[in-house]
Amino acid sequence: MSVRTPDPDWNPDDEPVVRPPANPGWLSDLELAEIRGRLPLLYVEAVPVRVDGVGQVTEVGVLLRANAVGEMTRTVVSGRVLYGETLRDALFRHLEKDLGPMAFPLLPASPVPFTVAEYFPLPGLSPFTDERQHAVSLAYVVPVTGTCEPRQDALEVTWMTPLEAVSEGVAAEMEGGRGVLLKQALASVGALR
């Protein structure tokens, strides 16, 4: 007796064809769009910070970028976790992608996030929204010690004090509710007093 739960389009007469993908961690745009419509995706997010000699946060790095409709928005480092990729590797890859190879991030010794943010396509279910998908994000505060030169779609990294970073003006520029995430990040490391 089979205990397999069939997919809606599964035909028991179909023979599965196993073909190893050329690159199993990446999805085509079509595959990604289909998956985004059916499953929540796992992301990592990182709030880059600079710390003093005793580990207190002195500056927060916020990315400036243009969104899909050409508006200038602010955000934090973020991206999907690929199939077979560890959280540590995903964090490092996205930090290097967004901040450049000379950022020298100090990844946490334990991959325990300061929060889990759940993004929904419709507003109101959580403070976080992403019109493309339902996503679950593990969020980290990551000190960086090197020079940050944004790459990919980030235009610049703006360094500001923790109080500047949680101001209403910056929160209004943050996309998808990430102003809330930034405030949670800084509160988790005692940077808001």
PDB file of C-alpha atoms in Angstrom:
ATOM      1  CA  MET A   1       0.000   0.000   0.000  1.00  0.00           C
ATOM      2  CA  SER A   2       1.372   3.359  -1.005  1.00  0.00           C
ATOM      3  CA  VAL A   3       1.388   6.159   1.572  1.00  0.00           C
ATOM      4  CA  ARG A   4       2.590   8.739  -0.915  1.00  0.00           C
ATOM      5  CA  THR A   5       0.437  11.845  -1.067  1.00  0.00           C
ATOM      6  CA  PRO A   6       0.089  12.465  -4.786  1.00  0.00           C
ATOM      7  CA  ASP A   7       0.675  15.846  -6.306  1.00  0.00           C
ATOM      8  CA  PRO A   8      -2.442  17.322  -7.948  1.00  0.00           C
ATOM      9  CA  ASP A   9      -1.109  16.561 -11.431  1.00  0.00           C
ATOM     10  CA  TRP A  10       0.442  13.184 -10.564  1.00  0.00           C
ATOM     11  CA  ASN A  11      -0.541  10.224 -12.711  1.00  0.00           C
ATOM     12  CA  PRO A  12       0.196   6.755 -11.223  1.00  0.00           C
ATOM     13  CA  ASP A  13       1.117   5.487 -14.700  1.00  0.00           C
ATOM     14  CA  ASP A  14       3.849   8.096 -15.041  1.00  0.00           C
ATOM     15  CA  GLU A  15       7.345   6.822 -14.602  1.00  0.00           C
ATOM     16  CA  PRO A  16       9.538   9.312 -12.777  1.00  0.00           C
ATOM     17  CA  VAL A  17      12.440  10.526 -14.832  1.00  0.00           C
ATOM     18  CA  VAL A  18      15.436  11.340 -12.689  1.00  0.00           C
ATOM     19  CA  ARG A  19      17.719  13.888 -14.279  1.00  0.00           C
ATOM     20  CA  PRO A  20      20.299  15.610 -12.138  1.00  0.00           C
ATOM     21  CA  PRO A  21      19.987  19.383 -12.549  1.00  0.00           C
ATOM     22  CA  ALA A  22      22.952  21.240 -13.967  1.00  0.00           C
ATOM     23  CA  ASN A  23      23.103  23.411 -10.840  1.00  0.00           C
ATOM     24  CA  PRO A  24      20.778  22.054  -8.138  1.00  0.00           C
ATOM     25  CA  GLY A  25      20.897  25.207  -5.988  1.00  0.00           C
ATOM     26  CA  TRP A  26      19.492  27.588  -8.595  1.00  0.00           C
ATOM     27  CA  LEU A  27      16.013  27.858 -10.027  1.00  0.00           C
ATOM     28  CA  SER A  28      14.999  29.297 -13.350  1.00  0.00           C
ATOM     29  CA  ASP A  29      12.763  32.391 -13.231  1.00  0.00           C
ATOM     30  CA  LEU A  30       9.774  30.231 -14.211  1.00  0.00           C
ATOM     31  CA  GLU A  31      10.516  27.599 -11.548  1.00  0.00           C
ATOM     32  CA  LEU A  32      10.988  30.295  -8.907  1.00  0.00           C
ATOM     33  CA  ALA A  33       7.693  31.985  -9.803  1.00  0.00           C
ATOM     34  CA  GLU A  34       5.865  28.648  -9.601  1.00  0.00           C
ATOM     35  CA  ILE A  35       7.431  27.734  -6.254  1.00  0.00           C
ATOM     36  CA  ARG A  36       6.762  31.200  -4.813  1.00  0.00           C
ATOM     37  CA  GLY A  37       3.091  30.640  -5.530  1.00  0.00           C
ATOM     38  CA  ARG A  38       2.992  27.311  -3.696  1.00  0.00           C
ATOM     39  CA  LEU A  39       5.504  27.273  -0.833  1.00  0.00           C
ATOM     40  CA  PRO A  40       7.060  29.603   1.704  1.00  0.00           C
ATOM     41  CA  LEU A  41      10.738  30.173   0.909  1.00  0.00           C
ATOM     42  CA  LEU A  42      13.595  30.360   3.407  1.00  0.00           C
ATOM     43  CA  TYR A  43      15.695  33.522   3.529  1.00  0.00           C
ATOM     44  CA  VAL A  44      18.495  34.926   5.662  1.00  0.00           C
ATOM     45  CA  GLU A  45      18.762  38.605   6.501  1.00  0.00           C
ATOM     46  CA  ALA A  46      21.719  40.392   8.031  1.00  0.00           C
ATOM     47  CA  VAL A  47      21.946  43.793   9.665  1.00  0.00           C
ATOM     48  CA  PRO A  48      25.580  44.839   9.181  1.00  0.00           C
ATOM     49  CA  VAL A  49      27.037  46.743  12.118  1.00  0.00           C
ATOM     50  CA  ARG A  50      30.327  48.207  13.257  1.00  0.00           C
ATOM     51  CA  VAL A  51      31.283  47.641  16.883  1.00  0.00           C
ATOM     52  CA  ASP A  52      33.773  49.245  19.253  1.00  0.00           C
ATOM     53  CA  GLY A  53      36.447  47.427  21.275  1.00  0.00           C
ATOM     54  CA  VAL A  54      33.969  46.119  23.835  1.00  0.00           C
ATOM     55  CA  GLY A  55      31.450  44.907  21.258  1.00  0.00           C
ATOM     56  CA  GLN A  56      28.942  47.769  21.488  1.00  0.00           C
ATOM     57  CA  VAL A  57      27.261  48.698  18.204  1.00  0.00           C
ATOM     58  CA  THR A  58      28.441  52.123  17.040  1.00  0.00           C
ATOM     59  CA  GLU A  59      27.114  52.145  13.459  1.00  0.00           C
ATOM     60  CA  VAL A  60      24.490  50.341  11.398  1.00  0.00           C
ATOM     61  CA  GLY A  61      24.807  49.763   7.657  1.00  0.00           C
ATOM     62  CA  VAL A  62      21.644  50.263   5.624  1.00  0.00           C
ATOM     63  CA  LEU A  63      21.568  49.569   1.888  1.00  0.00           C
ATOM     64  CA  LEU A  64      20.125  52.016  -0.613  1.00  0.00           C
ATOM     65  CA  ARG A  65      18.676  50.489  -3.755  1.00  0.00           C
ATOM     66  CA  ALA A  66      16.111  50.995  -6.476  1.00  0.00           C
ATOM     67  CA  ASN A  67      13.160  48.607  -6.326  1.00  0.00           C
ATOM     68  CA  ALA A  68      11.413  46.977  -9.295  1.00  0.00           C
ATOM     69  CA  VAL A  69       9.387  50.120 -10.072  1.00  0.00           C
ATOM     70  CA  GLY A  70      12.386  52.458  -9.806  1.00  0.00           C
ATOM     71  CA  GLU A  71      11.707  53.884  -6.336  1.00  0.00           C
ATOM     72  CA  MET A  72      14.671  54.445  -4.022  1.00  0.00           C
ATOM     73  CA  THR A  73      14.299  52.321  -0.896  1.00  0.00           C
ATOM     74  CA  ARG A  74      16.430  51.203   2.012  1.00  0.00           C
ATOM     75  CA  THR A  75      16.912  47.625   3.087  1.00  0.00           C
ATOM     76  CA  VAL A  76      19.250  45.202   4.843  1.00  0.00           C
ATOM     77  CA  VAL A  77      21.314  42.362   3.414  1.00  0.00           C
ATOM     78  CA  SER A  78      18.986  39.529   2.439  1.00  0.00           C
ATOM     79  CA  GLY A  79      18.583  36.574   0.129  1.00  0.00           C
ATOM     80  CA  ARG A  80      17.367  33.006  -0.304  1.00  0.00           C
ATOM     81  CA  VAL A  81      18.990  29.953   1.206  1.00  0.00           C
ATOM     82  CA  LEU A  82      19.811  27.560  -1.618  1.00  0.00           C
ATOM     83  CA  TYR A  83      19.091  23.847  -1.586  1.00  0.00           C
ATOM     84  CA  GLY A  84      21.938  22.094   0.222  1.00  0.00           C
ATOM     85  CA  GLU A  85      23.425  25.347   1.533  1.00  0.00           C
ATOM     86  CA  THR A  86      24.110  25.895   5.234  1.00  0.00           C
ATOM     87  CA  LEU A  87      22.776  29.005   6.947  1.00  0.00           C
ATOM     88  CA  ARG A  88      26.348  30.143   7.580  1.00  0.00           C
ATOM     89  CA  ASP A  89      27.228  29.788   3.895  1.00  0.00           C
ATOM     90  CA  ALA A  90      24.053  31.604   2.826  1.00  0.00           C
ATOM     91  CA  LEU A  91      24.781  34.484   5.230  1.00  0.00           C
ATOM     92  CA  PHE A  92      28.345  34.798   4.006  1.00  0.00           C
ATOM     93  CA  ARG A  93      27.319  34.642   0.338  1.00  0.00           C
ATOM     94  CA  HIS A  94      24.702  37.376   0.701  1.00  0.00           C
ATOM     95  CA  LEU A  95      26.947  39.597   2.831  1.00  0.00           C
ATOM     96  CA  GLU A  96      29.670  39.363   0.201  1.00  0.00           C
ATOM     97  CA  LYS A  97      27.151  39.863  -2.615  1.00  0.00           C
ATOM     98  CA  ASP A  98      25.653  43.001  -1.077  1.00  0.00           C
ATOM     99  CA  LEU A  99      28.645  44.515   0.756  1.00  0.00           C
ATOM    100  CA  GLY A 100      31.563  43.373  -1.388  1.00  0.00           C
ATOM    101  CA  PRO A 101      34.389  40.889  -0.806  1.00  0.00           C
ATOM    102  CA  MET A 102      36.342  43.232   1.482  1.00  0.00           C
ATOM    103  CA  ALA A 103      33.570  43.674   4.103  1.00  0.00           C
ATOM    104  CA  PHE A 104      35.065  40.921   6.298  1.00  0.00           C
ATOM    105  CA  PRO A 105      31.920  39.895   8.184  1.00  0.00           C
ATOM    106  CA  LEU A 106      32.271  38.222  11.571  1.00  0.00           C
ATOM    107  CA  LEU A 107      29.649  35.497  11.358  1.00  0.00           C
ATOM    108  CA  PRO A 108      28.063  34.455  14.642  1.00  0.00           C
ATOM    109  CA  ALA A 109      29.544  31.396  16.334  1.00  0.00           C
ATOM    110  CA  SER A 110      26.040  29.952  16.595  1.00  0.00           C
ATOM    111  CA  PRO A 111      23.560  30.225  13.717  1.00  0.00           C
ATOM    112  CA  VAL A 112      20.735  31.262  16.047  1.00  0.00           C
ATOM    113  CA  PRO A 113      18.892  34.316  14.653  1.00  0.00           C
ATOM    114  CA  PHE A 114      17.762  37.249  16.786  1.00  0.00           C
ATOM    115  CA  THR A 115      14.295  36.793  15.241  1.00  0.00           C
ATOM    116  CA  VAL A 116      12.330  34.912  12.623  1.00  0.00           C
ATOM    117  CA  ALA A 117      10.446  37.259  10.307  1.00  0.00           C
ATOM    118  CA  GLU A 118       7.527  35.970   8.283  1.00  0.00           C
ATOM    119  CA  TYR A 119       6.745  37.895   5.089  1.00  0.00           C
ATOM    120  CA  PHE A 120       3.301  37.632   3.502  1.00  0.00           C
ATOM    121  CA  PRO A 121       2.075  38.860   0.116  1.00  0.00           C
ATOM    122  CA  LEU A 122      -0.892  40.586   1.750  1.00  0.00           C
ATOM    123  CA  PRO A 123      -0.418  43.266   4.417  1.00  0.00           C
ATOM    124  CA  GLY A 124      -1.863  42.856   7.896  1.00  0.00           C
ATOM    125  CA  LEU A 125      -0.813  39.307   8.786  1.00  0.00           C
ATOM    126  CA  SER A 126       2.556  40.464  10.153  1.00  0.00           C
ATOM    127  CA  PRO A 127       4.568  43.675  10.068  1.00  0.00           C
ATOM    128  CA  PHE A 128       6.483  42.255   7.091  1.00  0.00           C
ATOM    129  CA  THR A 129       5.257  42.100   3.494  1.00  0.00           C
ATOM    130  CA  ASP A 130       6.625  40.805   0.206  1.00  0.00           C
ATOM    131  CA  GLU A 131       4.150  41.043  -2.657  1.00  0.00           C
ATOM    132  CA  ARG A 132       5.941  38.221  -4.524  1.00  0.00           C
ATOM    133  CA  GLN A 133       5.645  35.461  -1.964  1.00  0.00           C
ATOM    134  CA  HIS A 134       5.268  34.007   1.491  1.00  0.00           C
ATOM    135  CA  ALA A 135       8.779  33.888   2.959  1.00  0.00           C
ATOM    136  CA  VAL A 136      10.327  32.973   6.282  1.00  0.00           C
ATOM    137  CA  SER A 137      13.512  34.816   7.138  1.00  0.00           C
ATOM    138  CA  LEU A 138      16.111  34.108   9.793  1.00  0.00           C
ATOM    139  CA  ALA A 139      17.576  37.474  10.798  1.00  0.00           C
ATOM    140  CA  TYR A 140      21.065  38.132  12.210  1.00  0.00           C
ATOM    141  CA  VAL A 141      23.141  41.065  13.427  1.00  0.00           C
ATOM    142  CA  VAL A 142      26.576  40.696  11.824  1.00  0.00           C
ATOM    143  CA  PRO A 143      29.591  42.881  12.635  1.00  0.00           C
ATOM    144  CA  VAL A 144      31.745  43.807   9.644  1.00  0.00           C
ATOM    145  CA  THR A 145      35.331  45.000   9.950  1.00  0.00           C
ATOM    146  CA  GLY A 146      36.372  45.786   6.391  1.00  0.00           C
ATOM    147  CA  THR A 147      35.505  48.179   3.598  1.00  0.00           C
ATOM    148  CA  CYS A 148      31.960  47.872   2.292  1.00  0.00           C
ATOM    149  CA  GLU A 149      31.449  48.561  -1.395  1.00  0.00           C
ATOM    150  CA  PRO A 150      27.991  47.434  -2.471  1.00  0.00           C
ATOM    151  CA  ARG A 151      27.547  45.173  -5.433  1.00  0.00           C
ATOM    152  CA  GLN A 152      24.611  43.650  -7.274  1.00  0.00           C
ATOM    153  CA  ASP A 153      21.504  45.836  -6.928  1.00  0.00           C
ATOM    154  CA  ALA A 154      22.608  47.886  -3.899  1.00  0.00           C
ATOM    155  CA  LEU A 155      23.701  51.416  -4.793  1.00  0.00           C
ATOM    156  CA  GLU A 156      25.378  52.347  -1.508  1.00  0.00           C
ATOM    157  CA  VAL A 157      25.763  51.442   2.130  1.00  0.00           C
ATOM    158  CA  THR A 158      24.830  54.273   4.475  1.00  0.00           C
ATOM    159  CA  TRP A 159      26.390  54.053   7.929  1.00  0.00           C
ATOM    160  CA  MET A 160      24.382  55.681  10.688  1.00  0.00           C
ATOM    161  CA  THR A 161      24.136  55.620  14.453  1.00  0.00           C
ATOM    162  CA  PRO A 162      21.648  53.176  15.974  1.00  0.00           C
ATOM    163  CA  LEU A 163      19.303  56.060  16.894  1.00  0.00           C
ATOM    164  CA  GLU A 164      19.427  57.457  13.355  1.00  0.00           C
ATOM    165  CA  ALA A 165      18.747  53.975  11.940  1.00  0.00           C
ATOM    166  CA  VAL A 166      15.522  53.562  13.926  1.00  0.00           C
ATOM    167  CA  SER A 167      14.207  57.056  13.210  1.00  0.00           C
ATOM    168  CA  GLU A 168      10.789  57.433  11.610  1.00  0.00           C
ATOM    169  CA  GLY A 169      12.360  58.888   8.455  1.00  0.00           C
ATOM    170  CA  VAL A 170      14.581  55.843   7.857  1.00  0.00           C
ATOM    171  CA  ALA A 171      11.766  53.428   8.785  1.00  0.00           C
ATOM    172  CA  ALA A 172       9.544  55.079   6.157  1.00  0.00           C
ATOM    173  CA  GLU A 173      12.196  54.401   3.486  1.00  0.00           C
ATOM    174  CA  MET A 174      12.617  50.733   4.448  1.00  0.00           C
ATOM    175  CA  GLU A 175      10.800  48.247   2.224  1.00  0.00           C
ATOM    176  CA  GLY A 176       8.523  45.455   3.398  1.00  0.00           C
ATOM    177  CA  GLY A 177       8.475  46.489   7.063  1.00  0.00           C
ATOM    178  CA  ARG A 178      12.207  46.149   7.515  1.00  0.00           C
ATOM    179  CA  GLY A 179      12.190  49.239   9.726  1.00  0.00           C
ATOM    180  CA  VAL A 180      10.594  46.999  12.367  1.00  0.00           C
ATOM    181  CA  LEU A 181      13.269  44.367  11.738  1.00  0.00           C
ATOM    182  CA  LEU A 182      16.034  46.959  12.128  1.00  0.00           C
ATOM    183  CA  LYS A 183      14.586  48.104  15.454  1.00  0.00           C
ATOM    184  CA  GLN A 184      14.347  44.477  16.655  1.00  0.00           C
ATOM    185  CA  ALA A 185      17.954  43.868  15.580  1.00  0.00           C
ATOM    186  CA  LEU A 186      19.339  46.817  17.502  1.00  0.00           C
ATOM    187  CA  ALA A 187      17.207  46.057  20.565  1.00  0.00           C
ATOM    188  CA  SER A 188      18.503  42.462  20.555  1.00  0.00           C
ATOM    189  CA  VAL A 189      22.097  43.649  20.956  1.00  0.00           C
ATOM    190  CA  GLY A 190      21.320  46.393  23.488  1.00  0.00           C
ATOM    191  CA  ALA A 191      22.033  49.262  21.089  1.00  0.00           C
ATOM    192  CA  LEU A 192      18.800  51.128  21.893  1.00  0.00           C
ATOM    193  CA  ARG A 193      18.767  52.749  25.306  1.00  0.00           C
TER     194      ARG A 193
END
